[in-house]
């Protein structure tokens, strides 16, 4: 997976320009590393690059929205008759749904470590 391609896709789905997205390359790199660490050992990353890039960009968006929500100190801003309200939790939830959708598309490439079943005596 090429981080540059992840950043470009991240910029597209986040609606930010590429210059702003380039300042957040570290988030995209972290997402790439997280996904790579969960891949099955025999996965050909070149063969599945489009799906992996889309998933890494979606995970980057989710992480970015979480970071942004943590740093958000105001929920609304008023200037005269104009009021702008931003709901950080809705933005994080929307980004999470995007991530879950893209993660489902690469589920066949990932180790299944989301569930464990234990026997009770």
PDB file of C-alpha atoms in Angstrom:
ATOM      1  CA  UNK A   1       0.000   0.000   0.000  1.00  0.00           C
ATOM      2  CA  UNK A   2       1.327   3.366  -0.977  1.00  0.00           C
ATOM      3  CA  UNK A   3       0.765   6.048   1.688  1.00  0.00           C
ATOM      4  CA  UNK A   4       0.491   8.738  -1.002  1.00  0.00           C
ATOM      5  CA  UNK A   5      -2.496   6.931  -2.520  1.00  0.00           C
ATOM      6  CA  UNK A   6      -4.067   6.550   0.920  1.00  0.00           C
ATOM      7  CA  UNK A   7      -3.637  10.295   1.554  1.00  0.00           C
ATOM      8  CA  UNK A   8      -5.253  11.098  -1.797  1.00  0.00           C
ATOM      9  CA  UNK A   9      -8.242   8.861  -1.031  1.00  0.00           C
ATOM     10  CA  UNK A  10      -8.425  10.290   2.505  1.00  0.00           C
ATOM     11  CA  UNK A  11      -8.564  13.809   1.041  1.00  0.00           C
ATOM     12  CA  UNK A  12     -11.358  12.747  -1.291  1.00  0.00           C
ATOM     13  CA  UNK A  13     -13.592  11.167   1.355  1.00  0.00           C
ATOM     14  CA  UNK A  14     -12.902  13.827   3.972  1.00  0.00           C
ATOM     15  CA  UNK A  15     -13.579  16.711   1.597  1.00  0.00           C
ATOM     16  CA  UNK A  16     -10.302  18.438   2.427  1.00  0.00           C
ATOM     17  CA  UNK A  17      -7.792  19.655  -0.102  1.00  0.00           C
ATOM     18  CA  UNK A  18      -4.690  17.595  -0.761  1.00  0.00           C
ATOM     19  CA  UNK A  19      -2.372  20.114   0.930  1.00  0.00           C
ATOM     20  CA  UNK A  20      -4.288  19.798   4.219  1.00  0.00           C
ATOM     21  CA  UNK A  21      -4.451  16.007   3.843  1.00  0.00           C
ATOM     22  CA  UNK A  22      -0.681  15.881   3.292  1.00  0.00           C
ATOM     23  CA  UNK A  23      -0.194  17.427   6.742  1.00  0.00           C
ATOM     24  CA  UNK A  24      -2.031  14.399   8.142  1.00  0.00           C
ATOM     25  CA  UNK A  25       0.088  11.750   6.433  1.00  0.00           C
ATOM     26  CA  UNK A  26       1.019  10.306   9.831  1.00  0.00           C
ATOM     27  CA  UNK A  27      -2.634   9.325  10.425  1.00  0.00           C
ATOM     28  CA  UNK A  28      -2.745   7.569   7.050  1.00  0.00           C
ATOM     29  CA  UNK A  29       0.531   5.800   7.774  1.00  0.00           C
ATOM     30  CA  UNK A  30      -0.768   4.632  11.160  1.00  0.00           C
ATOM     31  CA  UNK A  31      -3.930   3.292   9.487  1.00  0.00           C
ATOM     32  CA  UNK A  32      -1.845   1.516   6.846  1.00  0.00           C
ATOM     33  CA  UNK A  33       0.309  -0.109   9.536  1.00  0.00           C
ATOM     34  CA  UNK A  34      -2.732  -1.141  11.575  1.00  0.00           C
ATOM     35  CA  UNK A  35      -4.380  -2.827   8.601  1.00  0.00           C
ATOM     36  CA  UNK A  36      -1.118  -4.425   7.453  1.00  0.00           C
ATOM     37  CA  UNK A  37      -0.593  -5.908  10.914  1.00  0.00           C
ATOM     38  CA  UNK A  38      -3.997  -7.616  10.739  1.00  0.00           C
ATOM     39  CA  UNK A  39      -3.616  -9.133   7.266  1.00  0.00           C
ATOM     40  CA  UNK A  40      -3.493 -12.872   6.803  1.00  0.00           C
ATOM     41  CA  UNK A  41       0.077 -14.040   6.100  1.00  0.00           C
ATOM     42  CA  UNK A  42      -0.506 -15.044   2.466  1.00  0.00           C
ATOM     43  CA  UNK A  43      -2.303 -11.865   1.294  1.00  0.00           C
ATOM     44  CA  UNK A  44      -0.941 -10.364  -1.929  1.00  0.00           C
ATOM     45  CA  UNK A  45      -1.124  -6.644  -1.139  1.00  0.00           C
ATOM     46  CA  UNK A  46      -0.597  -5.686  -4.791  1.00  0.00           C
ATOM     47  CA  UNK A  47      -3.534  -7.797  -5.930  1.00  0.00           C
ATOM     48  CA  UNK A  48      -5.849  -6.229  -3.344  1.00  0.00           C
ATOM     49  CA  UNK A  49      -4.335  -2.745  -3.281  1.00  0.00           C
ATOM     50  CA  UNK A  50      -7.505  -0.837  -4.230  1.00  0.00           C
ATOM     51  CA  UNK A  51      -9.564  -2.386  -1.439  1.00  0.00           C
ATOM     52  CA  UNK A  52      -6.749  -1.966   1.072  1.00  0.00           C
ATOM     53  CA  UNK A  53      -6.206   1.679   0.124  1.00  0.00           C
ATOM     54  CA  UNK A  54      -9.927   2.410   0.470  1.00  0.00           C
ATOM     55  CA  UNK A  55      -9.982   0.721   3.886  1.00  0.00           C
ATOM     56  CA  UNK A  56      -6.873   2.557   5.074  1.00  0.00           C
ATOM     57  CA  UNK A  57      -8.347   5.886   3.943  1.00  0.00           C
ATOM     58  CA  UNK A  58     -11.603   5.123   5.775  1.00  0.00           C
ATOM     59  CA  UNK A  59      -9.721   4.164   8.937  1.00  0.00           C
ATOM     60  CA  UNK A  60      -7.692   7.375   8.586  1.00  0.00           C
ATOM     61  CA  UNK A  61     -10.909   9.385   8.386  1.00  0.00           C
ATOM     62  CA  UNK A  62     -12.272   7.676  11.485  1.00  0.00           C
ATOM     63  CA  UNK A  63      -9.074   8.333  13.438  1.00  0.00           C
ATOM     64  CA  UNK A  64      -8.960  11.943  12.223  1.00  0.00           C
ATOM     65  CA  UNK A  65     -12.551  12.567  13.328  1.00  0.00           C
ATOM     66  CA  UNK A  66     -11.805  11.055  16.741  1.00  0.00           C
ATOM     67  CA  UNK A  67      -8.760  13.310  17.180  1.00  0.00           C
ATOM     68  CA  UNK A  68     -10.728  16.314  15.982  1.00  0.00           C
ATOM     69  CA  UNK A  69     -13.594  15.567  18.401  1.00  0.00           C
ATOM     70  CA  UNK A  70     -11.195  15.327  21.340  1.00  0.00           C
ATOM     71  CA  UNK A  71      -9.752  18.747  20.533  1.00  0.00           C
ATOM     72  CA  UNK A  72     -13.087  20.423  19.862  1.00  0.00           C
ATOM     73  CA  UNK A  73     -13.796  23.031  22.512  1.00  0.00           C
ATOM     74  CA  UNK A  74     -16.921  24.638  21.038  1.00  0.00           C
ATOM     75  CA  UNK A  75     -19.987  23.104  19.458  1.00  0.00           C
ATOM     76  CA  UNK A  76     -21.450  26.253  17.961  1.00  0.00           C
ATOM     77  CA  UNK A  77     -20.413  29.652  16.715  1.00  0.00           C
ATOM     78  CA  UNK A  78     -22.624  32.703  16.182  1.00  0.00           C
ATOM     79  CA  UNK A  79     -21.951  35.834  14.175  1.00  0.00           C
ATOM     80  CA  UNK A  80     -24.954  38.117  13.950  1.00  0.00           C
ATOM     81  CA  UNK A  81     -27.863  36.186  12.462  1.00  0.00           C
ATOM     82  CA  UNK A  82     -25.701  33.239  11.459  1.00  0.00           C
ATOM     83  CA  UNK A  83     -25.134  30.283  13.773  1.00  0.00           C
ATOM     84  CA  UNK A  84     -22.955  27.335  12.858  1.00  0.00           C
ATOM     85  CA  UNK A  85     -23.310  24.144  14.883  1.00  0.00           C
ATOM     86  CA  UNK A  86     -20.980  21.203  14.642  1.00  0.00           C
ATOM     87  CA  UNK A  87     -21.787  17.869  16.199  1.00  0.00           C
ATOM     88  CA  UNK A  88     -18.541  15.996  16.758  1.00  0.00           C
ATOM     89  CA  UNK A  89     -20.198  12.779  17.902  1.00  0.00           C
ATOM     90  CA  UNK A  90     -22.256  12.555  14.691  1.00  0.00           C
ATOM     91  CA  UNK A  91     -19.127  13.143  12.612  1.00  0.00           C
ATOM     92  CA  UNK A  92     -17.271  10.409  14.488  1.00  0.00           C
ATOM     93  CA  UNK A  93     -20.249   8.052  14.097  1.00  0.00           C
ATOM     94  CA  UNK A  94     -20.458   8.720  10.362  1.00  0.00           C
ATOM     95  CA  UNK A  95     -16.719   8.121   9.961  1.00  0.00           C
ATOM     96  CA  UNK A  96     -17.052   4.906  11.971  1.00  0.00           C
ATOM     97  CA  UNK A  97     -19.801   3.657   9.649  1.00  0.00           C
ATOM     98  CA  UNK A  98     -17.608   4.411   6.624  1.00  0.00           C
ATOM     99  CA  UNK A  99     -14.737   2.508   8.243  1.00  0.00           C
ATOM    100  CA  UNK A 100     -16.963  -0.484   9.086  1.00  0.00           C
ATOM    101  CA  UNK A 101     -18.236  -0.596   5.487  1.00  0.00           C
ATOM    102  CA  UNK A 102     -14.701  -0.589   4.055  1.00  0.00           C
ATOM    103  CA  UNK A 103     -13.492  -3.058   6.688  1.00  0.00           C
ATOM    104  CA  UNK A 104     -16.262  -5.459   5.653  1.00  0.00           C
ATOM    105  CA  UNK A 105     -14.974  -5.277   2.079  1.00  0.00           C
ATOM    106  CA  UNK A 106     -11.551  -6.561   3.178  1.00  0.00           C
ATOM    107  CA  UNK A 107     -12.801  -9.039   5.795  1.00  0.00           C
ATOM    108  CA  UNK A 108     -11.597 -11.954   3.679  1.00  0.00           C
ATOM    109  CA  UNK A 109      -8.033 -10.587   3.930  1.00  0.00           C
ATOM    110  CA  UNK A 110      -7.969 -10.053   7.699  1.00  0.00           C
ATOM    111  CA  UNK A 111      -7.227 -12.298  10.644  1.00  0.00           C
ATOM    112  CA  UNK A 112     -10.436 -12.914  12.565  1.00  0.00           C
ATOM    113  CA  UNK A 113      -9.583 -11.602  16.015  1.00  0.00           C
ATOM    114  CA  UNK A 114     -12.840  -9.799  16.813  1.00  0.00           C
ATOM    115  CA  UNK A 115     -14.530 -12.723  18.551  1.00  0.00           C
ATOM    116  CA  UNK A 116     -13.495 -15.430  20.941  1.00  0.00           C
ATOM    117  CA  UNK A 117     -15.555 -18.230  22.398  1.00  0.00           C
ATOM    118  CA  UNK A 118     -14.616 -19.793  25.709  1.00  0.00           C
ATOM    119  CA  UNK A 119     -16.055 -22.913  27.240  1.00  0.00           C
ATOM    120  CA  UNK A 120     -17.465 -22.494  30.738  1.00  0.00           C
ATOM    121  CA  UNK A 121     -17.227 -25.403  33.170  1.00  0.00           C
TER     122      UNK A 121
END
